[in-house]
mmCIF file of C-alpha atoms in Angstrom:
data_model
loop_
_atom_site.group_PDB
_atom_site.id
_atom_site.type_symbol
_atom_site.label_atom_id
_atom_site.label_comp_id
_atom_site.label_asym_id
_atom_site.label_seq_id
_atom_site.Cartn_x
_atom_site.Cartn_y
_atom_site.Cartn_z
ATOM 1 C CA UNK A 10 -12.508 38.608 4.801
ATOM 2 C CA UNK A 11 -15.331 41.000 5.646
ATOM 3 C CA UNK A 12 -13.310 44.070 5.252
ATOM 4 C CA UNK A 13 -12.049 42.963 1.653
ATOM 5 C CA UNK A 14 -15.995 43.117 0.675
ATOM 6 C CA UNK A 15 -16.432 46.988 -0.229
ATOM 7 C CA UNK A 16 -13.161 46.545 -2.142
ATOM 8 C CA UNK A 17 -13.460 43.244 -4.546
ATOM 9 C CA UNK A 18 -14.161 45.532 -7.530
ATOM 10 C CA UNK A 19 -11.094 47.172 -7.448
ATOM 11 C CA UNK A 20 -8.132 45.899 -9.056
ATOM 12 C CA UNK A 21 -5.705 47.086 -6.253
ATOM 13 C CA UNK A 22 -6.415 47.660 -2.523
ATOM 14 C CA UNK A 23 -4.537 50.710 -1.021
ATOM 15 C CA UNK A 24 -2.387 50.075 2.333
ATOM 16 C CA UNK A 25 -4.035 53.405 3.423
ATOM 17 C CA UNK A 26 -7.619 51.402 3.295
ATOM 18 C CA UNK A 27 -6.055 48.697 5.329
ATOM 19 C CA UNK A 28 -4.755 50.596 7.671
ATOM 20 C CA UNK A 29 -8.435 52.453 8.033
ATOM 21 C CA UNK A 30 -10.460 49.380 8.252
ATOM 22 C CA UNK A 31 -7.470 47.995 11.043
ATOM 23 C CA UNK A 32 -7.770 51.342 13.252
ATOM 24 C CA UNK A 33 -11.561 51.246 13.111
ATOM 25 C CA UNK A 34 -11.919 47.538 13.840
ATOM 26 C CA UNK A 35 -8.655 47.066 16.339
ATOM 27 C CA UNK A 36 -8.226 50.158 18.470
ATOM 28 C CA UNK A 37 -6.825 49.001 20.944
ATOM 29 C CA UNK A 38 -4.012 47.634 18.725
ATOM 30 C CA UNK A 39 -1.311 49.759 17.049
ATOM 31 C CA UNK A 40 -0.850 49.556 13.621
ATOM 32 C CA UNK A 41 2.897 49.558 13.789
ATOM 33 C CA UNK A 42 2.892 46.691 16.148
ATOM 34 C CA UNK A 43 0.834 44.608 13.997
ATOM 35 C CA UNK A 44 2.324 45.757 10.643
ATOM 36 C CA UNK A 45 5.441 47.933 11.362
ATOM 37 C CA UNK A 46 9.037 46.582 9.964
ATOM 38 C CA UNK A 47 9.703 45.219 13.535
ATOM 39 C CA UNK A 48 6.537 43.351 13.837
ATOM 40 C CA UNK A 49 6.277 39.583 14.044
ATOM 41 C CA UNK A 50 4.580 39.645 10.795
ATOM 42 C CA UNK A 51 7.206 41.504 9.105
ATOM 43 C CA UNK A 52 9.882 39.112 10.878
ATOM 44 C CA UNK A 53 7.940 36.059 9.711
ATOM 45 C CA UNK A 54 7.751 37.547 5.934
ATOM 46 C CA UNK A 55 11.710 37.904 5.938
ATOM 47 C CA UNK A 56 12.279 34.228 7.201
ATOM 48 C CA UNK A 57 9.808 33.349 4.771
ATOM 49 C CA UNK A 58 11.636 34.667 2.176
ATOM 50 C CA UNK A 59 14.836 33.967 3.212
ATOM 51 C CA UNK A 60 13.280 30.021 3.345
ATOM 52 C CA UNK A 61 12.372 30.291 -0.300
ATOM 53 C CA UNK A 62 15.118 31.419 -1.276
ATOM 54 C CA UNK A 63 17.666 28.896 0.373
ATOM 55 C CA UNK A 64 15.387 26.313 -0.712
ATOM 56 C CA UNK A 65 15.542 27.000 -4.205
ATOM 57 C CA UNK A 66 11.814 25.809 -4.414
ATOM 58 C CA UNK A 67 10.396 28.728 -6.237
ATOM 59 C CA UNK A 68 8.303 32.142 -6.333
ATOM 60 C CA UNK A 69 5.821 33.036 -3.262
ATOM 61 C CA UNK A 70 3.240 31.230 -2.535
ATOM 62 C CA UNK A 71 4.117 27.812 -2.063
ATOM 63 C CA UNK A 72 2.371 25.456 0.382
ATOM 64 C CA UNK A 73 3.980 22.484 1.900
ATOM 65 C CA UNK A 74 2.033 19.699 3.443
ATOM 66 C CA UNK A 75 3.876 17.587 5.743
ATOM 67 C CA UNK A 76 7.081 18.619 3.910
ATOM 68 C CA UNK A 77 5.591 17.769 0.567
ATOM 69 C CA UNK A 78 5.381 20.875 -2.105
ATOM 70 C CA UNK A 79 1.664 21.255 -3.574
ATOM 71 C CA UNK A 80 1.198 22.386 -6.708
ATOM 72 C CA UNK A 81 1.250 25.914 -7.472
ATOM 73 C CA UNK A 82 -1.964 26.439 -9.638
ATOM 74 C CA UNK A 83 -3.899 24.105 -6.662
ATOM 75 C CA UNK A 84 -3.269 26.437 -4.025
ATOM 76 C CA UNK A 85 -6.001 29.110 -5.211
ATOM 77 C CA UNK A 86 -8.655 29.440 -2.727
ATOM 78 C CA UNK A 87 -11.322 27.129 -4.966
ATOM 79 C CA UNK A 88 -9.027 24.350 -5.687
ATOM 80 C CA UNK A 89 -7.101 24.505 -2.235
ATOM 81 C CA UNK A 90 -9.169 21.589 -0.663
ATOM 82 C CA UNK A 91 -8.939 19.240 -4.051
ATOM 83 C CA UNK A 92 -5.062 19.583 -3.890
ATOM 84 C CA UNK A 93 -4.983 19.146 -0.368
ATOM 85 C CA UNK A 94 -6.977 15.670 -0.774
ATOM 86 C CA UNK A 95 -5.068 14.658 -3.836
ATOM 87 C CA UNK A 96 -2.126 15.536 -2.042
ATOM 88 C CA UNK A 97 -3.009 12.806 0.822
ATOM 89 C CA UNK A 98 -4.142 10.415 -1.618
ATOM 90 C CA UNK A 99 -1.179 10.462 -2.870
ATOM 91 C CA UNK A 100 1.110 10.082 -0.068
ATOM 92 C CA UNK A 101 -0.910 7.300 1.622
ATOM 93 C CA UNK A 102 -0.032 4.372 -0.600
ATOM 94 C CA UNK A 103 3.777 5.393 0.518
ATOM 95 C CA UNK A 104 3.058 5.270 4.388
ATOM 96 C CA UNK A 105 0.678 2.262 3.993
ATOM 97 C CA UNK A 106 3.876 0.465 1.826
ATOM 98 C CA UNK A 107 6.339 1.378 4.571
ATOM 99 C CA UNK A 108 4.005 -0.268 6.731
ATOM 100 C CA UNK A 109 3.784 -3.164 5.244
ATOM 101 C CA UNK A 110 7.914 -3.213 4.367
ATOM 102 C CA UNK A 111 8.362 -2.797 7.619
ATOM 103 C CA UNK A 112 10.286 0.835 7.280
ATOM 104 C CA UNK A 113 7.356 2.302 9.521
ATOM 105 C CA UNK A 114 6.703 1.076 12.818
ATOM 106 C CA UNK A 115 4.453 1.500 15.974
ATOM 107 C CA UNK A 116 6.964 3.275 17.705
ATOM 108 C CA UNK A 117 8.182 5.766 15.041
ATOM 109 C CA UNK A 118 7.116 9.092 14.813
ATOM 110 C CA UNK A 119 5.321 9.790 11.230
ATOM 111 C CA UNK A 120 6.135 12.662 10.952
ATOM 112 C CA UNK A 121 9.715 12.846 11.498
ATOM 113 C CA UNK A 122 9.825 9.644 9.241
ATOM 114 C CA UNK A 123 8.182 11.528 6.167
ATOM 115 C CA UNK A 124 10.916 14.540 6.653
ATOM 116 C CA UNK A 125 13.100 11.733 6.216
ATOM 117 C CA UNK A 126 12.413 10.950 2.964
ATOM 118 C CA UNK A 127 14.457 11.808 -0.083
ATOM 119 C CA UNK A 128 11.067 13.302 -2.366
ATOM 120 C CA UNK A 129 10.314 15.213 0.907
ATOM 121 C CA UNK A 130 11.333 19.381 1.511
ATOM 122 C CA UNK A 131 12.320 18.938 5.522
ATOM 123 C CA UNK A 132 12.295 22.233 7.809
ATOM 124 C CA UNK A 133 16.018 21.976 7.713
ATOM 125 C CA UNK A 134 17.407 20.379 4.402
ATOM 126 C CA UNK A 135 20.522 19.554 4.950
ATOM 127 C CA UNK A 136 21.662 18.646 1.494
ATOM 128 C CA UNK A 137 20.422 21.818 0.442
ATOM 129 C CA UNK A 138 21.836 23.904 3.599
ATOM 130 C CA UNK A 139 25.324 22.192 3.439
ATOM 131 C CA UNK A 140 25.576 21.817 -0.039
ATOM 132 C CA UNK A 141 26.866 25.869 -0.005
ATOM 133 C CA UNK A 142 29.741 24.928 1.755
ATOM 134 C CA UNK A 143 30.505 21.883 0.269
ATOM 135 C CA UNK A 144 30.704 24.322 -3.553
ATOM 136 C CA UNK A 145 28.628 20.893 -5.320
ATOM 137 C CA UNK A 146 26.565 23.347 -6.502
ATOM 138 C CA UNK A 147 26.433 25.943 -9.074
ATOM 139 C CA UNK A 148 24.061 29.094 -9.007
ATOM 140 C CA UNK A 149 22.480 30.120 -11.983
ATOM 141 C CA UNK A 150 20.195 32.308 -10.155
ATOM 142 C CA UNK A 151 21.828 35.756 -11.392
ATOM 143 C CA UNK A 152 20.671 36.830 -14.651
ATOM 144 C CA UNK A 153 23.156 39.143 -16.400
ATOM 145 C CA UNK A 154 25.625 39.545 -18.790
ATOM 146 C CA UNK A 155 29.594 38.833 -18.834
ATOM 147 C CA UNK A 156 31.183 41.213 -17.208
ATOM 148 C CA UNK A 157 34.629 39.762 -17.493
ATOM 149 C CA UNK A 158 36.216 40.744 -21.297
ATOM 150 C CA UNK A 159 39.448 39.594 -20.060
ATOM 151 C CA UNK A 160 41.379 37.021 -17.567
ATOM 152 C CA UNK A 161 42.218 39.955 -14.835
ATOM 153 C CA UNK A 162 38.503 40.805 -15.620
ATOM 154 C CA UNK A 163 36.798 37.325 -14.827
ATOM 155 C CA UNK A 164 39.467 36.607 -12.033
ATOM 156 C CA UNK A 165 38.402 39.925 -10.148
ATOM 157 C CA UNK A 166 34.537 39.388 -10.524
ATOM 158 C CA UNK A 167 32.388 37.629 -7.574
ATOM 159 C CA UNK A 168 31.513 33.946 -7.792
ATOM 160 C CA UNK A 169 27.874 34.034 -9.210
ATOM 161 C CA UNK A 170 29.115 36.827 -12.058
ATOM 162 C CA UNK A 171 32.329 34.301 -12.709
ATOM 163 C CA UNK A 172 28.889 31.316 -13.127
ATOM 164 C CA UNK A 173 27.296 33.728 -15.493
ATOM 165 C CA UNK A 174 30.414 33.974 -17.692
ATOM 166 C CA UNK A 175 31.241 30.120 -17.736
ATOM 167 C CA UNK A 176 27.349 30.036 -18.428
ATOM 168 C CA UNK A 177 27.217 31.844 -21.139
ATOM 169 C CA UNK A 178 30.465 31.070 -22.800
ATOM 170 C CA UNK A 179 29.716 27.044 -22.065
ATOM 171 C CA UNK A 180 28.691 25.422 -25.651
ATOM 172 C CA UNK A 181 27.044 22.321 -23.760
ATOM 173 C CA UNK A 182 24.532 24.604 -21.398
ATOM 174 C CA UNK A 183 21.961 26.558 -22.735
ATOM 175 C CA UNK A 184 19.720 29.114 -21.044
ATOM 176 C CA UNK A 185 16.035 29.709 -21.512
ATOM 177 C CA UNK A 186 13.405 31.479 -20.055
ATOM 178 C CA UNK A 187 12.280 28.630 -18.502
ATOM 179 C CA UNK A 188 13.745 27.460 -15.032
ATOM 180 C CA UNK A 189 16.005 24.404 -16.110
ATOM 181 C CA UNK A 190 18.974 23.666 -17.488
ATOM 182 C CA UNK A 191 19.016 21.057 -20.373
ATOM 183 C CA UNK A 192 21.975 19.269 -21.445
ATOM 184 C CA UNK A 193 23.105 19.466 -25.180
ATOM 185 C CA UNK A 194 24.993 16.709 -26.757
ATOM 186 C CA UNK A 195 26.416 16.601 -30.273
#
């Protein structure tokens, strides 16, 4: 965090200041290694994203603690630790439960029991990775207008542009800014 220091008054920092302070500080490393599209940072960033976006949990950053989501406006640097303890607090009346109901035992892992859970985002979700194949789901995800005017028109478009149609055509669906989906009943 020491080279960020000469920079917190500025509202942006340029990559070419980055790329200073890492030359002058790492010499022996080369930038491209470190930050170049091949790099295991930039590989990590695209299976990062690719994560978030399979998981359908939301925007960048998210933080998950033991597979459990926290909550986006805890994760700032001065409230990280408060969310972080409320975060245990709150999961420790379910393992001290499954304790006592007998669900969690000496010999079972903890960990792999809480990715078991059904409130719980695991590494590999397979409800959410199967549920692609299976077609239960519907993706609202693309935002844009009806392209199909007629049959041969909505018949020929892809599947999330044929969702965007039915969307907005649907009288029991509405769409709002917001990221939900409420149902309307007459």
């Amino acid at each position: 965090m020491q080279m960020l220091d000469q920079y917190r008054t500025q509202d942006e920092i340029d990559p070419s200041d980055i790329k200073t302070w890492f030359e002058s500080n790492y010499g022996d490393a080369d930038y491209e290694d470190v930050f170049g599209p091949k790099s295991d940072y930039d590989n990590g960033r695209k299976i990062g994203y690719e994560f978030l976006k399979r998981s359908a949990i939301g925007e960048a950053p998210k933080v998950l603690l033991n597979g459990y989501i926290l909550d986006d406006a805890g994760i700032t640097g001065d409230k990280f630790e408060e969310t972080v303890m409320m975060e245990v607090m709150r999961i420790t009346p379910k393992l001290q439960a499954a304790v006592i109901n007998g669900h969690l035992k000496d010999r079972v892992n903890v960990g792999n029991w809480i990715m078991e859970q059904k409130d719980v985002m695991p590494r590999h979700n397979a409800r959410i990775l199967d549920s692609v194949s299976k077609k239960n789901i519907v993706d609202f995800g693309v935002a844009s207008e009806c392209k199909g005017k007629s049959y041969s028109d909505f018949v020929s478009l892809g599947v999330s542009e044929r969702t965007e149609c039915l969307a907005a055509n649907m009288k029991y669906l509405r769409r709002t800014e917001e990221e939900s989906t409420a149902v309307r009943s007459l």
